[in-house]
Coordinates of C-alpha atoms in Angstrom, one line a residue:
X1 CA 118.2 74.1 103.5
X2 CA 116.8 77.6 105.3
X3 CA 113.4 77.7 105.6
X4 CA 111.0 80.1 103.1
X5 CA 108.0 81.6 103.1
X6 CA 105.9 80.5 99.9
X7 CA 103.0 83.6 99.5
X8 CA 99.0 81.8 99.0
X9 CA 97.5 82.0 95.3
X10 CA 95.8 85.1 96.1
X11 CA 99.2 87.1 97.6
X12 CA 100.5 85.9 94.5
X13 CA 97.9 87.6 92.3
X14 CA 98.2 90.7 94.5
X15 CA 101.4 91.0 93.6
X16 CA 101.2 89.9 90.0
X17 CA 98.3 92.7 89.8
X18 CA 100.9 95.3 91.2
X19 CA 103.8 94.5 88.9
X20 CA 101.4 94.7 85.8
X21 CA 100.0 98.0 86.9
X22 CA 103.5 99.2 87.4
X23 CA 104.3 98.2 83.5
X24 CA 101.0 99.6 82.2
X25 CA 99.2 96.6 81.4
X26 CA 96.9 95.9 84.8
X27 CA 93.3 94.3 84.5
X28 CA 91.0 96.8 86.9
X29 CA 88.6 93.6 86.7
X30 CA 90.7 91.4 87.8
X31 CA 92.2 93.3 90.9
X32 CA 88.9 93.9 92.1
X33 CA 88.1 89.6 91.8
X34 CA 91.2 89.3 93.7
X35 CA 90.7 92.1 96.7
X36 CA 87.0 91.2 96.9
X37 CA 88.3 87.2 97.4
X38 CA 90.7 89.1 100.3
X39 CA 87.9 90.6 101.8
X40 CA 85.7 87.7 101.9
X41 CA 88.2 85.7 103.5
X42 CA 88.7 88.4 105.9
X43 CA 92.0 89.7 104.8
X44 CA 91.8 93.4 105.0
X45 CA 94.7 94.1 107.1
X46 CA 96.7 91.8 104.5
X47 CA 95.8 94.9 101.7
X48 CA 96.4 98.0 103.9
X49 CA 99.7 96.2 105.0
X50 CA 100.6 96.3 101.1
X51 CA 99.5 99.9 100.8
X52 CA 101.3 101.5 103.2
X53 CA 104.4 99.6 101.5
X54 CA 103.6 101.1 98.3
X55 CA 104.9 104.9 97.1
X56 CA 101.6 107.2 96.5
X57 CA 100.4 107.1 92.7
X58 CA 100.7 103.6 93.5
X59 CA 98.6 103.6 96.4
X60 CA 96.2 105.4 95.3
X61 CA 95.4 103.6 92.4
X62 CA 95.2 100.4 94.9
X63 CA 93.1 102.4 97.1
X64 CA 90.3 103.4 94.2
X65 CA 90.2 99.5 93.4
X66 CA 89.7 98.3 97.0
X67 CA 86.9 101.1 97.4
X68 CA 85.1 99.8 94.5
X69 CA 86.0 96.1 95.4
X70 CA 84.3 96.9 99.1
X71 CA 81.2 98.7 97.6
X72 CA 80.1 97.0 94.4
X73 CA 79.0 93.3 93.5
X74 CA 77.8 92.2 90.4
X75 CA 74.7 90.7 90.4
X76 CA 74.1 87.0 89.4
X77 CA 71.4 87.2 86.3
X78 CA 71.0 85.5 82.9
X79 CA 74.1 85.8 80.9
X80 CA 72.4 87.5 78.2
X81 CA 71.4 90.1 79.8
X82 CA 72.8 93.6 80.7
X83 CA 75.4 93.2 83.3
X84 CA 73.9 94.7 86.9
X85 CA 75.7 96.1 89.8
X86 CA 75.0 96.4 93.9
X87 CA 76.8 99.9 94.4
X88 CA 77.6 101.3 97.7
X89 CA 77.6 104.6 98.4
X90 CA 77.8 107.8 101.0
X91 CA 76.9 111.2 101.2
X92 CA 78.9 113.3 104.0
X93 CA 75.7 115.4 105.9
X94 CA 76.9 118.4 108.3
X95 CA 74.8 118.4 111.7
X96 CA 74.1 120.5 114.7
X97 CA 76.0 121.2 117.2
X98 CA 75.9 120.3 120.5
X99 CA 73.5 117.2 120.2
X100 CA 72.4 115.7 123.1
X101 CA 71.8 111.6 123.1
X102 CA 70.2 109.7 122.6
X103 CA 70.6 110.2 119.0
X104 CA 68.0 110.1 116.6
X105 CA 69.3 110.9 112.7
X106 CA 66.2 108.8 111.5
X107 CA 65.2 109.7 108.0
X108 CA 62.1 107.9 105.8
X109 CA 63.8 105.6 103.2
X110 CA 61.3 105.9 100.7
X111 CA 61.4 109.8 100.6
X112 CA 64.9 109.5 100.6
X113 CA 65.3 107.4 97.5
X114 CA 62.9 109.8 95.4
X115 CA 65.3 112.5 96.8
X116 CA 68.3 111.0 95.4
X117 CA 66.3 109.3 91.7
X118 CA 65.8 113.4 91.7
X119 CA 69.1 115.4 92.4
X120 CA 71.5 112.6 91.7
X121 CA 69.9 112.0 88.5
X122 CA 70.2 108.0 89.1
X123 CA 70.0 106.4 85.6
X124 CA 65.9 104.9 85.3
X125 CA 65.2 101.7 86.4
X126 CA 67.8 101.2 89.6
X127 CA 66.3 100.3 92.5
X128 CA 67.3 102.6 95.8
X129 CA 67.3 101.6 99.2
X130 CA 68.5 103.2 102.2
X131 CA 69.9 103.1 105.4
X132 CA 67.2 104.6 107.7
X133 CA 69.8 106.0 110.0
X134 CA 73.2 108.0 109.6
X135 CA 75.6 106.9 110.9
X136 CA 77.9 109.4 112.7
X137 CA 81.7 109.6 112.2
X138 CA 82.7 108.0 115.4
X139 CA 79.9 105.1 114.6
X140 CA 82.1 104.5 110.9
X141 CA 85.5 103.8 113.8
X142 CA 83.5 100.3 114.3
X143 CA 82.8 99.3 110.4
X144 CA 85.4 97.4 108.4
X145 CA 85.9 97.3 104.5
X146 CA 84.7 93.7 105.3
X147 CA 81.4 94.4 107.1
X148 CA 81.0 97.0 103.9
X149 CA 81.2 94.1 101.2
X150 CA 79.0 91.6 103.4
X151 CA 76.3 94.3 103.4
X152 CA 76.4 94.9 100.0
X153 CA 76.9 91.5 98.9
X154 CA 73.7 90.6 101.1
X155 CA 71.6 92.9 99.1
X156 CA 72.6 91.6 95.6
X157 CA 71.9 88.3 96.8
X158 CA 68.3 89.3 97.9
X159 CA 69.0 88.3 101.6
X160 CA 67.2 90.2 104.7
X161 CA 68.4 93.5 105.1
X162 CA 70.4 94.4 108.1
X163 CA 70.9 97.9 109.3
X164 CA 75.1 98.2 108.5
X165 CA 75.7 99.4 112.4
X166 CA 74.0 98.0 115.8
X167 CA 74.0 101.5 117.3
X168 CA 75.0 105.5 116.8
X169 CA 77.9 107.2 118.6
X170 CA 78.2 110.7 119.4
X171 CA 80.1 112.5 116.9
X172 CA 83.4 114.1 117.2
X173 CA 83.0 116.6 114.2
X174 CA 79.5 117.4 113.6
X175 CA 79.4 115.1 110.6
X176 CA 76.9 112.1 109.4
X177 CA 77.0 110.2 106.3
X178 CA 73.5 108.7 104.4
X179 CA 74.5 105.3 103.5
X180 CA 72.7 104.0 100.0
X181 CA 72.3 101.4 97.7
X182 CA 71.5 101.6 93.9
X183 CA 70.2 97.7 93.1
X184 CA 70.8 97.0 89.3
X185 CA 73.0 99.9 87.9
X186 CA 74.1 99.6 84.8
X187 CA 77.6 101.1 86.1
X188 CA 79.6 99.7 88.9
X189 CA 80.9 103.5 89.8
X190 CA 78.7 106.6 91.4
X191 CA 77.2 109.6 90.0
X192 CA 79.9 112.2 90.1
X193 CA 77.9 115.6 90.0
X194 CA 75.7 117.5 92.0
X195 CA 74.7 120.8 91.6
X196 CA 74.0 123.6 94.3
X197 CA 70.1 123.8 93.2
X198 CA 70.4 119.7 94.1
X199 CA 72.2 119.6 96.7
X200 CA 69.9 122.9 98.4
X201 CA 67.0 120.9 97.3
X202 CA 68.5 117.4 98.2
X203 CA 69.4 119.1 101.8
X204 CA 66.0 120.6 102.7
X205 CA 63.9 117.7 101.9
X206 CA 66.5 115.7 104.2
X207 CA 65.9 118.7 107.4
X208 CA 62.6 118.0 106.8
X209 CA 62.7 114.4 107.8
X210 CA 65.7 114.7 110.2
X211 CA 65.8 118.4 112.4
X212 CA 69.6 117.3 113.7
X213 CA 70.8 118.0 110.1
X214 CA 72.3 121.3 109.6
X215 CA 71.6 123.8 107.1
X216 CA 74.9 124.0 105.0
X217 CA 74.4 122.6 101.2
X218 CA 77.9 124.0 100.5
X219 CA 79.3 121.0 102.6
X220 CA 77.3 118.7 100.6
X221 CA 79.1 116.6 97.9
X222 CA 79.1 114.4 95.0
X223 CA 78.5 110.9 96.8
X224 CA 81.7 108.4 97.1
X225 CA 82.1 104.7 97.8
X226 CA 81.3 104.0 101.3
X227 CA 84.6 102.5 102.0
X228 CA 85.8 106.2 101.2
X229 CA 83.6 107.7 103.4
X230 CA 84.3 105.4 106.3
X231 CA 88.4 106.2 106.1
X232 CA 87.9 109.6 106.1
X233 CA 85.3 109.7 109.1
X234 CA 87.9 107.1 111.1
X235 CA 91.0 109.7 110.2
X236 CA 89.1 112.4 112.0
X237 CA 87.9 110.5 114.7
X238 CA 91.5 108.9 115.2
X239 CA 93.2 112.1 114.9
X240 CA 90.8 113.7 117.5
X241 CA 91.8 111.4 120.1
X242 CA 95.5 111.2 119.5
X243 CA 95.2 115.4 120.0
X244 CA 92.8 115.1 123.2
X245 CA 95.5 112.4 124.5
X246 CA 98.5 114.1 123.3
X247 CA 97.1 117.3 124.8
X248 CA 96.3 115.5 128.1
X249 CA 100.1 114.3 128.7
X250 CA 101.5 117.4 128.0
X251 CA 98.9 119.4 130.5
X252 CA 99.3 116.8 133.2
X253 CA 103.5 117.5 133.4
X254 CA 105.2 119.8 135.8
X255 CA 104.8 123.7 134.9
X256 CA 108.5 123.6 134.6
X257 CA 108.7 120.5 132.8
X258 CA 105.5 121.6 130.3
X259 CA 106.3 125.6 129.6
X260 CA 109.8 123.9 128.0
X261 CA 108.1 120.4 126.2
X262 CA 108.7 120.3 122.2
X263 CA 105.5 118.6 121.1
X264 CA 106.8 116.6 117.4
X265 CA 103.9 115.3 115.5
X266 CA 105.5 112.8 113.0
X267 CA 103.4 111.9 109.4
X268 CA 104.7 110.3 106.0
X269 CA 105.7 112.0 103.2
X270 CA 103.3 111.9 100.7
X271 CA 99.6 111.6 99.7
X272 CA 97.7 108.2 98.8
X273 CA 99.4 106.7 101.6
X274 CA 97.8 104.6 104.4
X275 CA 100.2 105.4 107.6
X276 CA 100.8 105.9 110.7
X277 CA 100.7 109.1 112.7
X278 CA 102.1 109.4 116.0
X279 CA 103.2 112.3 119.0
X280 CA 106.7 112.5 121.0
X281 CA 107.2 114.9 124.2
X282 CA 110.4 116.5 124.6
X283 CA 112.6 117.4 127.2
X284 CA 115.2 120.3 125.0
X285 CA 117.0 120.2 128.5
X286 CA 117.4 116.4 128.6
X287 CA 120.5 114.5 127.0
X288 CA 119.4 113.8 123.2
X289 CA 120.5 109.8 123.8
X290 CA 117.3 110.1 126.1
X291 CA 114.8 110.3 123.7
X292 CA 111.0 111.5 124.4
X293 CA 109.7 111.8 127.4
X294 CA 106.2 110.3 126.0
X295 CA 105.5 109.0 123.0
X296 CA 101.5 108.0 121.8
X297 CA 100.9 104.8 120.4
X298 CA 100.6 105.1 116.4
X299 CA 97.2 106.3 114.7
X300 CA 96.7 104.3 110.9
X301 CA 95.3 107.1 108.6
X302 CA 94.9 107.0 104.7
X303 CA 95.7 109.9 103.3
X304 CA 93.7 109.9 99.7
X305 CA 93.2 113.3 98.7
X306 CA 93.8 115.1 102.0
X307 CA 96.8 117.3 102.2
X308 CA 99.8 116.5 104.8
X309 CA 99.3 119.8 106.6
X310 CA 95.8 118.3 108.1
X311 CA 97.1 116.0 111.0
X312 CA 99.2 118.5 111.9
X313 CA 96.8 121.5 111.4
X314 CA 94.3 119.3 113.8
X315 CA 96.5 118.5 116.6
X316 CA 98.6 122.0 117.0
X317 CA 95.0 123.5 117.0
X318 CA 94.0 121.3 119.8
X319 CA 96.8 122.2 122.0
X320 CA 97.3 125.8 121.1
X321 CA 93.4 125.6 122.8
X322 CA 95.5 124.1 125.7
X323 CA 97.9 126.8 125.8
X324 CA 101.0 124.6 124.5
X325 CA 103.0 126.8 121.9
X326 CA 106.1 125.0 120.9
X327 CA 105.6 121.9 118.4
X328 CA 106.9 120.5 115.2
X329 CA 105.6 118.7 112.3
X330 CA 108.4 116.0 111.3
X331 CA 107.7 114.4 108.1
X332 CA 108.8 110.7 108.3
X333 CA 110.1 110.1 104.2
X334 CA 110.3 106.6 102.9
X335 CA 114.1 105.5 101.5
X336 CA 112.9 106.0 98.0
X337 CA 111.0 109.3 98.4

């Protein structure tokens, strides 16, 4: 008899979860039990494997769940009381430019809180606390959906706080995120408004604390899940090196060989999506059976609620900076798409 592959109990709910959802009968409770048992047992690739199988409405419902699975833990208390959450959460910051390190982006936790109790109108008695550092974009590459939940869960279980990274990396984009906690919500979700008076406000009491932060409220918005926060920081970061590296080939070729090179950047079709991204060189003057003449390892992005012009838009702006001219986008579509 051939051998089979029997999936574990919590594959199984996975994909009991996903077939429900596709008949219109899912349990959002249940999903998150079963991701957050993923992520405890350290099982994150397992889940973006199974996104980036899935088509994009999908996805992105998956995607919502994990975030939330990743940034909120209810809190152990007497059964009759009010159910209490550990929430998560991240507010993208704009910085200076041209920072020299080392880098500083301290800010006073305690101010901080009675900034956001103010101008994100937390609901009374949740407890705030704050990471007393921001981390930069390129510091989010080292964080995992795992080391997210672990933090969290820490805090709900009154354990010694631990900062979420051992040190700050210089940033690629100008961008920091302020990392927060609201201890004892009511709600296991984030407060989804902020107006320009609050976030102007919000913004100058943080400059005051922090002089590396820039002046642009505009860029300031509603807060989201940290695990949100932390894909979209490693996209850009991941992005930004496959266009310095891609750009670094094609300037290191012959003149004749690089006034003639065909940059294709290649993306899935579709939003919702976690995927790879990767760049071929090529030769128009060589054999097609010869296939590029480079080719850069694949970048994993998910693409929730960014449009599939922005890979693209990044890297042809990098190299029309190098003075390369001729490229392609080439969207990669799935059989069923």
């Amino acid at each position: 008899m051939a051998s089979w592959y029997r999936p574990d109990p919590l594959t199984r709910d996975l994909i009991h979860l996903i077939n429900a959802r596709r008949h219109d009968h899912s349990d959002a409770e249940l999903a998150i039990d079963v991701l957050q048992a993923l992520l405890i047992q350290e099982r994150e690739h397992d889940i973006l494997t199974v996104l980036a199988a899935l088509d994009e409405e999908m996805a992105e419902w998956l995607f919502d769940l994990l975030a939330e699975a990743a940034c909120s833990v209810m809190m152990e208390g007497h059964p009759d009381e009010k159910v209490a959450y550990a929430v998560m959460g991240a507010l993208e910051l704009p910085l200076q430019a041209n920072l020299k390190p080392p880098l500083q982006l301290k800010i006073d936790p305690v101010a901080t809180a009675d900034l956001l109790r103010t101008h994100l109108h937390v609901q009374p008695g949740t407890a705030i606390t704050i990471e007393p550092r921001l981390p930069t974009d390129t510091t989010f590459d080292f964080l995992t959906l795992q080391k997210l939940h672990a933090h969290i869960a820490g805090i709900a279980d009154s354990e010694r706080r631990r900062p979420i990274a051992a040190r700050l990396h210089q940033p690629v984009e100008s961008t920091a995120f302020l990392l927060f906690e609201l201890i004892g919500s009511s709600e296991s979700s984030l407060p989804d408004s902020f107006s320009p008076e609050d976030r102007e406000a919000f913004l100058q009491g943080l400059m005051t604390q922090c002089s590396e932060i820039a002046p642009a409220p505009q860029m300031l918005e509603a807060p989201v899940f940290a695990a949100y926060a932390m894909f979209d920081a490693q996209n850009a970061v991941r992005l930004h090196r496959l266009a310095d590296e891609t750009a670094a080939v094609w300037h290191d070729l012959e003149a004749r060989i690089r006034s003639r090179t065909i940059v294709h950047l290649h993306t899935q079709c579709g939003n919702g999506v976690y995927m790879p991204v990767w760049t071929d060189l090529f030769d128009p003057d060589l054999p097609e059976d010869h296939g590029p003449i480079w080719t850069s390892p694949d970048v994993w992005v998910f693409t929730a609620d960014l449009p599939i012009e922005w890979p693209g838009e990044m890297l042809t702006n990098r190299l029309l900076a190098e003075g390369c001219t001729r490229f392609e986008n080439h969207i990669v579509e799935a059989p069923d798409n």
